XYZ file of C-alpha atoms in Angstrom:
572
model
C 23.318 30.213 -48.161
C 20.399 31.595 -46.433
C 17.630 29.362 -45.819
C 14.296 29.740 -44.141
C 13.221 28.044 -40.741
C 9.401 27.330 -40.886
C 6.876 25.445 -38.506
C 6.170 22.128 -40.016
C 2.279 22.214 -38.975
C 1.936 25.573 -41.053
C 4.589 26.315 -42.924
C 4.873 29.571 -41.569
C 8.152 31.376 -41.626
C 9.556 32.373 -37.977
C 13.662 32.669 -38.339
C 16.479 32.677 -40.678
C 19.258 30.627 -40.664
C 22.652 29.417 -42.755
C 24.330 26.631 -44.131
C 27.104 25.261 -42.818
C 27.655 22.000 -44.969
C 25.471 19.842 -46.583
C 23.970 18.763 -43.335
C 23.964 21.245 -40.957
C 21.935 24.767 -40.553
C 23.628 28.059 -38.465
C 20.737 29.883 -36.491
C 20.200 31.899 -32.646
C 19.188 29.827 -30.107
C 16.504 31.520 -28.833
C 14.550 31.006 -32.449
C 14.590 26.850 -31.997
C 15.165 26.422 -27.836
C 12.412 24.311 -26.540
C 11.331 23.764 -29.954
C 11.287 19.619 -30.810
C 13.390 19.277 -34.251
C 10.158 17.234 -35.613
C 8.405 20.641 -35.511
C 10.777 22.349 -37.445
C 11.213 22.414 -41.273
C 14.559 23.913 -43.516
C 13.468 25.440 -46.804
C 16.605 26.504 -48.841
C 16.996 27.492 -52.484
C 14.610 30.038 -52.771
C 14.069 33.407 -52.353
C 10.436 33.777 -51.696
C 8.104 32.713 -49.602
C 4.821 31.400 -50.734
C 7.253 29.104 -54.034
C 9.966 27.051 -54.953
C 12.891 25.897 -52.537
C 13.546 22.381 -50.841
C 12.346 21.113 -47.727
C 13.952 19.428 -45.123
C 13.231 18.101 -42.075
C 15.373 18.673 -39.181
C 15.930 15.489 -36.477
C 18.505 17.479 -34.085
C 18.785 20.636 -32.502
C 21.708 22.022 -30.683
C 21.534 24.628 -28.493
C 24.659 26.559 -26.236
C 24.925 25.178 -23.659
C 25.441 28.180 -21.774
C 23.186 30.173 -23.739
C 21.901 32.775 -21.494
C 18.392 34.965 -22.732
C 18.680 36.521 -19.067
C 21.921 38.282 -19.790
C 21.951 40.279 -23.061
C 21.562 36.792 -24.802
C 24.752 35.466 -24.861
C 26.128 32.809 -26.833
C 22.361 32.757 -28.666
C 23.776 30.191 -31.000
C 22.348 26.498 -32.534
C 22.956 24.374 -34.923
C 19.830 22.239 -36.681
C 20.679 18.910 -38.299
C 18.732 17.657 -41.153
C 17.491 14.079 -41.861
C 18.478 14.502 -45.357
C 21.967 15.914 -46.626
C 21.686 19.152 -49.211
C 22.965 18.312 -52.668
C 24.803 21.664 -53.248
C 23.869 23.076 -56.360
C 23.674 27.411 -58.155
C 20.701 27.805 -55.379
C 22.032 26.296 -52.107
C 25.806 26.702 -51.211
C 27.059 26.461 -48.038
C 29.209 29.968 -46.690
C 32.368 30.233 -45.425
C 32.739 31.087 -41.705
C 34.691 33.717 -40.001
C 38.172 32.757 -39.592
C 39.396 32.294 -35.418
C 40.457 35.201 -34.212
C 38.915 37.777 -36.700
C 38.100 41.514 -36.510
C 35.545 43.086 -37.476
C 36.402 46.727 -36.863
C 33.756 49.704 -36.870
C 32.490 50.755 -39.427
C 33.021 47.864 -41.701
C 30.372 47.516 -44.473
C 28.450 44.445 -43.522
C 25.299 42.759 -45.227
C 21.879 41.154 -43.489
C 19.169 39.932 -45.223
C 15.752 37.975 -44.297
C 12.082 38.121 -44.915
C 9.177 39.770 -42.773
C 6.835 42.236 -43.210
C 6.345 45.209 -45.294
C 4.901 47.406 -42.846
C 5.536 48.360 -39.378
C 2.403 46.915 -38.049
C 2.663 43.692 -39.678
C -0.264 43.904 -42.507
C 1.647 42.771 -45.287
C 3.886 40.272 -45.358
C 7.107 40.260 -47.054
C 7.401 37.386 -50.018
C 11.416 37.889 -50.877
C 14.101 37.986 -49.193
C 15.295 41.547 -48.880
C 19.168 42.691 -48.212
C 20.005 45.879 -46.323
C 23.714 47.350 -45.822
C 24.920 47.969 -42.430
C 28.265 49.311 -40.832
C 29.707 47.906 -37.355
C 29.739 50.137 -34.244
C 32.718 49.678 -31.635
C 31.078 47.717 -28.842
C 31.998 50.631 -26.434
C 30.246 53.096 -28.284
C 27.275 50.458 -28.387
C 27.578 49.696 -25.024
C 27.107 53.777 -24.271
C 23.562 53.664 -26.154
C 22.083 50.327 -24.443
C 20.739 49.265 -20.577
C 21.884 45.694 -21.698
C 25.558 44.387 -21.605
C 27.031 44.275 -24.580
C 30.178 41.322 -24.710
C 33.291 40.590 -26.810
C 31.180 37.573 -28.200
C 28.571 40.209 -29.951
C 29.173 42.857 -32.408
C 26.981 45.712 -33.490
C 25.611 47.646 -36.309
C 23.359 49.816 -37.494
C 22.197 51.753 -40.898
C 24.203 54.413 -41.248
C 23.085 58.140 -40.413
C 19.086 58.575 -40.007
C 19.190 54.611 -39.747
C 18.743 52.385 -37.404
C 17.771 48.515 -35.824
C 14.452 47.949 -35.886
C 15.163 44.540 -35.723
C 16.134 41.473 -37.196
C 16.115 38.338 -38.823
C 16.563 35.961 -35.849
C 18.893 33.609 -36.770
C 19.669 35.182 -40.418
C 23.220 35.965 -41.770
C 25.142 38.699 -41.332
C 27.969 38.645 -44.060
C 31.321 40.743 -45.122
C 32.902 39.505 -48.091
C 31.279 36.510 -48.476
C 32.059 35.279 -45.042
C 29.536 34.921 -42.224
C 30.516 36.769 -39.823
C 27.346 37.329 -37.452
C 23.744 36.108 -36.666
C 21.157 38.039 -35.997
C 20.476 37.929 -32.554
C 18.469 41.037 -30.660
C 17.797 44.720 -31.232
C 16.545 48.103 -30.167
C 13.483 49.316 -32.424
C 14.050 52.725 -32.761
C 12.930 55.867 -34.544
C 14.389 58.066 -37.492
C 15.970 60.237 -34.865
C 17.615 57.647 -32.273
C 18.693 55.029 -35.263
C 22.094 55.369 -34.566
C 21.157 53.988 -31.388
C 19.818 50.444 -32.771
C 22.284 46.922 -32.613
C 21.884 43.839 -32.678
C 24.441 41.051 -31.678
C 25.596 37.486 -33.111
C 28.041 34.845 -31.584
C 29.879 32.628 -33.917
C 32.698 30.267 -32.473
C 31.342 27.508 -30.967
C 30.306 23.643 -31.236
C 33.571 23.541 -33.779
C 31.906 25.863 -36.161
C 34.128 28.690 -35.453
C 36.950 29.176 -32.296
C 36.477 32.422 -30.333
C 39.353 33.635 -29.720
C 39.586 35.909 -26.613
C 39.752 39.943 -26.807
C 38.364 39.556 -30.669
C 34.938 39.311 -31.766
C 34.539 36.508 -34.318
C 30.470 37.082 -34.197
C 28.287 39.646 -35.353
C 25.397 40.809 -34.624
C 22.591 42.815 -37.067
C 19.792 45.170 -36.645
C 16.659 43.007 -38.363
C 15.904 46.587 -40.110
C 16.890 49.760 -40.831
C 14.231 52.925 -40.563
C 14.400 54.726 -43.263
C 12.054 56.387 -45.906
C 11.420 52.480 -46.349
C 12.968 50.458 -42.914
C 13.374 47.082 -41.905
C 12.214 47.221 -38.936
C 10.778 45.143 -36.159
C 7.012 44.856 -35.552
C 5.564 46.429 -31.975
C 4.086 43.254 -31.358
C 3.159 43.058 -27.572
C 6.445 44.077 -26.073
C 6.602 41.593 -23.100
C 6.764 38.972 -25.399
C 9.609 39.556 -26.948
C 13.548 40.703 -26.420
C 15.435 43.883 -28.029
C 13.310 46.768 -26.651
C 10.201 48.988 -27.454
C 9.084 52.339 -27.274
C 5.493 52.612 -26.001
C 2.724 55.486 -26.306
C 4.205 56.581 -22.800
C 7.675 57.076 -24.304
C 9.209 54.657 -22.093
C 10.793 51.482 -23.376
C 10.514 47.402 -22.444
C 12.320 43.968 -23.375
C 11.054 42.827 -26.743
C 12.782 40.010 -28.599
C 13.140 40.130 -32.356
C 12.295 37.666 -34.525
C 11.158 38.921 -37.700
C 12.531 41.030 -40.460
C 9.901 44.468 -40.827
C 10.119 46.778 -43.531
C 8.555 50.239 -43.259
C 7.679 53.233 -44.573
C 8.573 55.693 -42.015
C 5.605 58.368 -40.758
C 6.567 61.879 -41.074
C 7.619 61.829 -37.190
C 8.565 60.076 -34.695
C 6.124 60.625 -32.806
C 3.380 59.637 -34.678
C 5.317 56.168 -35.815
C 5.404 55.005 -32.160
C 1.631 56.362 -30.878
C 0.252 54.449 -33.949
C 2.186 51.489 -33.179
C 1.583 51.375 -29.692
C -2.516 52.129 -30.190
C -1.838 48.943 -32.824
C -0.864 47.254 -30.559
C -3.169 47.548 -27.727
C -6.275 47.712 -29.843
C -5.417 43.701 -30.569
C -4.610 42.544 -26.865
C -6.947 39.917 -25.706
C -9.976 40.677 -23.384
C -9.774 39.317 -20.140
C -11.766 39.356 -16.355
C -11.087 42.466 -14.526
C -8.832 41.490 -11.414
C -10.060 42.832 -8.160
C -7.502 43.606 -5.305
C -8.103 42.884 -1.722
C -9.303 44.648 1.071
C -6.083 45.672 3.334
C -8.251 44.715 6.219
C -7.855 40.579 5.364
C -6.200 38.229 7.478
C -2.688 37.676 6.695
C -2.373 34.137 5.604
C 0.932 32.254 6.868
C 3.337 31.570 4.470
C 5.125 28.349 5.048
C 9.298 28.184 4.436
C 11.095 25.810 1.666
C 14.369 26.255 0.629
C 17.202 25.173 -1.884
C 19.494 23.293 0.378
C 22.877 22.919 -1.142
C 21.442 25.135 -4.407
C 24.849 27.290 -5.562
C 25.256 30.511 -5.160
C 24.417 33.048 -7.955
C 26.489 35.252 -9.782
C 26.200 39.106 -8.951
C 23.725 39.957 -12.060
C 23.162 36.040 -13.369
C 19.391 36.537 -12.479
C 18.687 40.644 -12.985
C 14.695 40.040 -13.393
C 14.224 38.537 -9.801
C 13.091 40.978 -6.631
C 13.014 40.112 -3.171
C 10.296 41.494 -1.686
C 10.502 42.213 1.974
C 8.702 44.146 4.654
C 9.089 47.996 5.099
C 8.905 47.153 8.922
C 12.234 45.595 9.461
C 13.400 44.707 6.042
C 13.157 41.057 6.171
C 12.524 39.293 3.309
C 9.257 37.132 2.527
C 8.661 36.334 -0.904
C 9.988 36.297 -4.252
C 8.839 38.039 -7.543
C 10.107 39.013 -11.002
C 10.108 42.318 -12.709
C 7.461 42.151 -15.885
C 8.056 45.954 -16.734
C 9.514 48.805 -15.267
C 6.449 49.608 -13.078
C 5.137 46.281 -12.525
C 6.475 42.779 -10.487
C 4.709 39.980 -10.905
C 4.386 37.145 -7.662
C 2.222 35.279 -5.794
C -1.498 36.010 -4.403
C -0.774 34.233 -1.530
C 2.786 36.266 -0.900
C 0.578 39.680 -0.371
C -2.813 38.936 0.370
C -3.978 41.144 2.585
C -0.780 43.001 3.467
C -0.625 46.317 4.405
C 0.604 48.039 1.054
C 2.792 50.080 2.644
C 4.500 47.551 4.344
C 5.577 45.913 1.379
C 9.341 47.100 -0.439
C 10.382 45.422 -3.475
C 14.254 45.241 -3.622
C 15.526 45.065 -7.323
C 19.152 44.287 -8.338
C 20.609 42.836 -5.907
C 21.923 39.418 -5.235
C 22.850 39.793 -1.231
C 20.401 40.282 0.770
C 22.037 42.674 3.266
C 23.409 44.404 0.447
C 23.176 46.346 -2.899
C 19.664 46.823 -4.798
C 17.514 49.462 -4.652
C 14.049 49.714 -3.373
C 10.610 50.314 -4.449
C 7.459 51.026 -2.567
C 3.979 49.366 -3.635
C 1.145 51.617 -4.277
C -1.046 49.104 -5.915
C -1.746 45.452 -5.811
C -3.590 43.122 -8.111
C -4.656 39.893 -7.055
C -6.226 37.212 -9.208
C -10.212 37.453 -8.647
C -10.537 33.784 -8.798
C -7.450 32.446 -6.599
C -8.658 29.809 -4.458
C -6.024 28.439 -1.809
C -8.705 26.188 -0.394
C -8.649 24.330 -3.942
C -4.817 23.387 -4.599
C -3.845 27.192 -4.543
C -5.547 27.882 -8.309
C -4.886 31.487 -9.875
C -1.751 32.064 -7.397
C -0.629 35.386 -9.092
C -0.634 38.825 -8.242
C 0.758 41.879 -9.873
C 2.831 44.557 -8.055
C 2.897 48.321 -9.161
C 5.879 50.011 -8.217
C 5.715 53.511 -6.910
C 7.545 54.441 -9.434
C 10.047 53.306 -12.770
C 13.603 50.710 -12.365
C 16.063 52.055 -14.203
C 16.745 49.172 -16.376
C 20.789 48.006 -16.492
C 22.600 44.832 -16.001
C 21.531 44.240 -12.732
C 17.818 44.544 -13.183
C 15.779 44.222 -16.101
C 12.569 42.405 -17.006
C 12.238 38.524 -18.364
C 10.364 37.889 -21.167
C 6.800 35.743 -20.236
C 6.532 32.116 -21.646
C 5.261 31.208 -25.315
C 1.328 31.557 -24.988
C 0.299 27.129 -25.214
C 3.703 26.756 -24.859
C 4.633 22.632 -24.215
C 7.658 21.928 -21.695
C 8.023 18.013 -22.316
C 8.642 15.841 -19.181
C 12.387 15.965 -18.505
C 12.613 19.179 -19.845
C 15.730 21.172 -17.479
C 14.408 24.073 -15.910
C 15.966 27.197 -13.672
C 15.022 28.277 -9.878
C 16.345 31.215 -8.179
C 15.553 32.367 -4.333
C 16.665 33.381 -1.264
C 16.412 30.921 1.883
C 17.325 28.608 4.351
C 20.716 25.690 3.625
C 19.723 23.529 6.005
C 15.955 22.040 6.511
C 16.648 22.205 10.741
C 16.956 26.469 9.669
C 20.139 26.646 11.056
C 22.136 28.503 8.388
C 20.278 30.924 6.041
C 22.829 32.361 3.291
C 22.243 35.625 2.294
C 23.565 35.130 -1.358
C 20.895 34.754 -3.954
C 20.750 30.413 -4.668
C 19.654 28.797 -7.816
C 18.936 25.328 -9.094
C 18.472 23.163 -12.034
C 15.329 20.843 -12.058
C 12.617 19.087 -14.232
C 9.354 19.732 -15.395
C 7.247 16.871 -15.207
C 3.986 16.145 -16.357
C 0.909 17.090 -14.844
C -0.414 13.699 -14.930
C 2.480 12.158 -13.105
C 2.510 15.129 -10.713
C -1.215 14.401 -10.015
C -0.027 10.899 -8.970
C 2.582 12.680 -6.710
C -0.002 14.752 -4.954
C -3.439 14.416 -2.786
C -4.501 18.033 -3.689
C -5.912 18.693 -7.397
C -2.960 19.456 -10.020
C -5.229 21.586 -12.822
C -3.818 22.589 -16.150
C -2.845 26.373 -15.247
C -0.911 24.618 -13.230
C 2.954 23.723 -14.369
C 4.974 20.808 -12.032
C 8.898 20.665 -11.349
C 11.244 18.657 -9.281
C 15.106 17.495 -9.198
C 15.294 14.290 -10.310
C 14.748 11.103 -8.130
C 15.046 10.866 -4.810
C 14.376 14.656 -4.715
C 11.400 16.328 -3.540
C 10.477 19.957 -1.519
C 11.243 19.950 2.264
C 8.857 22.846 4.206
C 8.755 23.220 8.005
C 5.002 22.444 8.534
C 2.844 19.834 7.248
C 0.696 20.658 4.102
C -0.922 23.015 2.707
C 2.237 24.510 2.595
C 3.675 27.614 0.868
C 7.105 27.192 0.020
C 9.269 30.244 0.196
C 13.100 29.122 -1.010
C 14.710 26.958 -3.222
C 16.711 23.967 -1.595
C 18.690 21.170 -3.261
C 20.257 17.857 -1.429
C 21.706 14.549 -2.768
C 19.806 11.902 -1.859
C 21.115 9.223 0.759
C 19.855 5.591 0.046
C 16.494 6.220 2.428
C 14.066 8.399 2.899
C 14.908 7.977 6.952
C 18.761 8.905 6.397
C 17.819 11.154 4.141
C 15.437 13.430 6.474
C 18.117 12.726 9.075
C 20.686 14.615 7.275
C 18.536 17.282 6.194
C 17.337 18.082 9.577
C 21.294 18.016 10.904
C 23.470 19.137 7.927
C 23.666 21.076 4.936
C 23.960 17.894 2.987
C 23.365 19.200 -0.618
C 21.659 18.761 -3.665
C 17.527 17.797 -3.249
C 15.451 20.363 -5.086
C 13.487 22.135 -3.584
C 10.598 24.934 -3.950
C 12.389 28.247 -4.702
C 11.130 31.190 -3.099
C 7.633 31.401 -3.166
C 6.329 33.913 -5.848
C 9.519 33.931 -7.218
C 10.308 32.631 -11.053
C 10.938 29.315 -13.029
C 12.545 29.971 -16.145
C 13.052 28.167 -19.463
C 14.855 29.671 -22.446
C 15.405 32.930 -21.011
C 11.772 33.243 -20.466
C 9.958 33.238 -16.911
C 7.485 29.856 -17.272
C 6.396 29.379 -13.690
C 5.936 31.583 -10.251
C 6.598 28.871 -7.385
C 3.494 28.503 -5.398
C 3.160 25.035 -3.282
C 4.748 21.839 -2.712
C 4.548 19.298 -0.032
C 6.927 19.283 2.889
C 10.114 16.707 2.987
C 8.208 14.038 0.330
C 11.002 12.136 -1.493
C 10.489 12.812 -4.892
C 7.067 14.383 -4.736
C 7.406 17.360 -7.268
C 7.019 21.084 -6.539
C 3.913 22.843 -8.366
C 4.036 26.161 -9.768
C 1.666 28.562 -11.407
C 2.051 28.073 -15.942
C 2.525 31.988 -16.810
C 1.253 30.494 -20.183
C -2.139 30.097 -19.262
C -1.852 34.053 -17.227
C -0.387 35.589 -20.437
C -3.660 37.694 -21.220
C -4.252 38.654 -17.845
C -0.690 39.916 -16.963
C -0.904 42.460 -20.382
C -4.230 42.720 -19.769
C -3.815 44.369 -16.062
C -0.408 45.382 -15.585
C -1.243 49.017 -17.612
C -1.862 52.622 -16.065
């Protein structure tokens, strides 16, 4: 029942999965979400790697819809349908689902299985597919041990005494009786002493596969390893890639997501496990240019206004990574950011160049802006050597350190950066989040956190769109037709908040409204250095657009292309 997801290009293994019937495959969302079905290859009946089995190609993927990577991953659940039906025979079988309305109660004996590596640091790679014997947790008591929310759609479980989550096998099974009751979804990597601590979480019940029932979990969820003398555990690969979380060499922990199976053999301490994995880990990071910051002296550039007018409000905790960042002065807010770790925010050059340091307060956790949150002074700020706003605004990112650690919890909490040469396709829906103006004449400015839903488009088309150079670092967006970014001044322009409007039948009418009404739903840019997400990962900082142009698209900075440099500079 347990089958192996693998690129098609390399055949390399990168999630688990299950079968559901002969043409259908069970796996997390966040292992296949922006992934294009022709890139993705099924290999069941086998047990190891690098022999045997049966390919298949996969020509649909279904993902939640209201899969969520920004909030403890819920409902991280898809479905893969293959261009060729499974003929079911002793080596692929399909496995029964949980029934509607099933509980799991702690401390049931439940069994996850998946392949990875055979060490910690990822040096050998594990051939079969290993099994390891868990028990369920109450979510309560789960909830107690974790920053992250845990929900009645996720389960969790761990190894037993002097055991624990390392993590995973995105995607994989997680079976009682023959039933599948969970899939793996995230975890906490932890050591021998804190392994009671790990969990993991799985959501089955949706898309017809299984009913949720409420008050009852009917998904599971499974630590991708359990740390041991020999552990399944996940591999420190750079922690702001990934999801569950990681201890680093300064004993303080980070997002990481999952999405391999590790086996270990435990050092003789703690200690020693995570300073070698940590030192690992750095010792591999890429080199990149030193960043320079500026001189306090410089001359304050202006920052031009956008906004999201008719953009919805956002739920209290719906977008926990975003900051606004305001000045210490009066408390007014300017720009928009994202937290990257606990000490660092990452935003836009032109947001703080030049600013007086102290003068700048990062608010985290809060979704009013005359309320809640808690604030952060700057004692150090990192500006991209090479930004250039004479030249389309190139290199537009700056890094924030905090004066001193957020307390991670489910109101703020870091978002995982984009793929490294990640591909968003043209079309592909995309989130915006900021603080701003409802009404393009400024005459209402909520105070609620807005967000939006618009489209990436391609840089070629966006090029076509714009006077100003569109260069690959940098990544394009807009709503749809007839929708385009409305700033007070003529260009160059620095949007600072998200609008949204529906489009009349003319441009004239159009502007009309905007400059008299709160006539909703044109995208606009979102709050300039604030975030673009994708798949619960951050894949654009807003930057620049052109004022009030009907359909001319908003252009952002690609995190993709600023991957090295963000690990590469955001250290102590």
């Amino acid at each position: 029942m347990a089958v192996s997801l693998r690129r098609a290009t390399t055949n390399d293994h990168f999630c688990g999965g299950s079968i559901v019937n002969t043409e259908w495959i069970l796996t997390a969302a966040h292992c296949v979400v922006n992934t294009a079905p022709s890139s993705i290859i099924v290999v069941a009946a086998t047990t190891t790697l690098n022999s045997g089995g049966k390919s298949y190609p996969v020509s649909q993927v279904i993902t939640h819809w209201n899969y969520l990577a920004s909030d403890s991953w819920r409902n991280d659940i898809a479905l893969l349908k293959l261009s060729t039906r499974i003929i079911f025979d002793s080596f692929q079988q399909p496995i029964p689902l949980a029934k509607p309305g099933q509980f799991i109660p702690k401390d049931t004996a439940v069994r996850a299985s998946g392949w990875g590596y055979i060490s910690m640091w990822g040096t050998v790679n594990l051939i079969d597919l290993r099994m390891v014997d868990l028990e369920t947790m109450s979510n309560s008591y789960c909830q107690s041990l974790h920053n992250s929310a845990i929900y009645p759609s996720q389960i969790c479980a761990y190894g037993g005494t002097g055991k624990g989550v390392c993590n995973k096998e995105n995607g994989g099974p997680l079976v009682v009786d023959g039933t599948l009751v969970g899939i793996f979804s995230w975890g906490q990597p932890c050591s021998a002493a804190d392994c009671p601590h790990a969990r993991s979480a799985v959501i089955v019940g949706w898309g017809g596969v299984v009913g949720t029932p409420p008050h009852h979990r009917s998904c599971s969820q499974v630590p991708g390893s359990v740390q041991a003398t020999a552990c399944i555990a996940a591999e420190e690969v750079n922690p702001h890639l990934r999801g569950g979380r990681v201890e680093n060499h300064l004993g303080k922990t980070t997002p990481v997501h999952p999405t391999e199976i590790r086996i270990s053999i435990s050092p003789s301490s703690a200690v020693e496990l995570n300073t070698t994995s940590a030192l690992a880990n750095y010792a591999t990071e890429a080199a990149v240019p030193v960043a320079q910051e500026e001189s306090n002296g410089a001359v304050i550039p202006a920052v031009e206004e956008s906004r999201v007018v008719g953009g919805k409000n956002a739920s209290v905790g719906e977008f926990p990574y975003i900051v606004s960042i305001r000045r210490t002065s009066n408390n007014v807010h300017f720009c928009g950011g994202f937290i990257y770790s606990p000490v660092w925010v990452v935003t836009a050059v032109h947001c703080v160049l030049g600013r007086v340091l102290t003068d700048i307060t990062v608010v985290a956790g809060a979704t009013n802006l005359n309320e809640g949150g808690e604030s952060y002074g700057v004692i150090r700020r990192i500006n991209h050597r090479q930004y250039l706003a004479t030249d389309s605004w190139r290199n537009d990112i700056s890094l924030l350190r905090l004066d001193r650690s957020i307390i991670y919890d489910s109101q703020k909490i870091n978002i995982p950066l984009a793929v490294p040469q990640q591909t968003l396709h043209h079309g592909v829906p995309v989130v915006a989040s900021g603080w701003g103006y409802t009404d393009s004449a400024r005459f209402n400015r909520p105070n609620t956190l807005q967000t939006i839903t618009l489209q990436v488009v391609s840089n070629d088309y966006c090029q076509a769109k714009h006077t100003r150079p569109i260069y690959p670092i940098h990544l394009c967006a807009y709503g749809g037709e007839g929708y385009g970014v409305c700033n007070e001044k003529p260009p160059p322009v620095h949007p600072t908040e998200i609008r949204t409007s529906i489009s009349p039948s003319s441009a004239v009418e159009l502007n009309t409204i905007r400059a008299l009404a709160n006539y909703a739903t044109e995208a606009g840019q979102g709050d300039s250095g604030g975030p673009l997400v994708f798949g619960g990962r951050v894949i654009g900082i807003v930057s620049w657009g052109d004022p009030c142009a009907l359909g001319v698209p908003d252009v952002y900075v690609r995190v993709s292309e600023f991957i090295d440099w963000i690990n590469e500079n955001a250290v102590d």
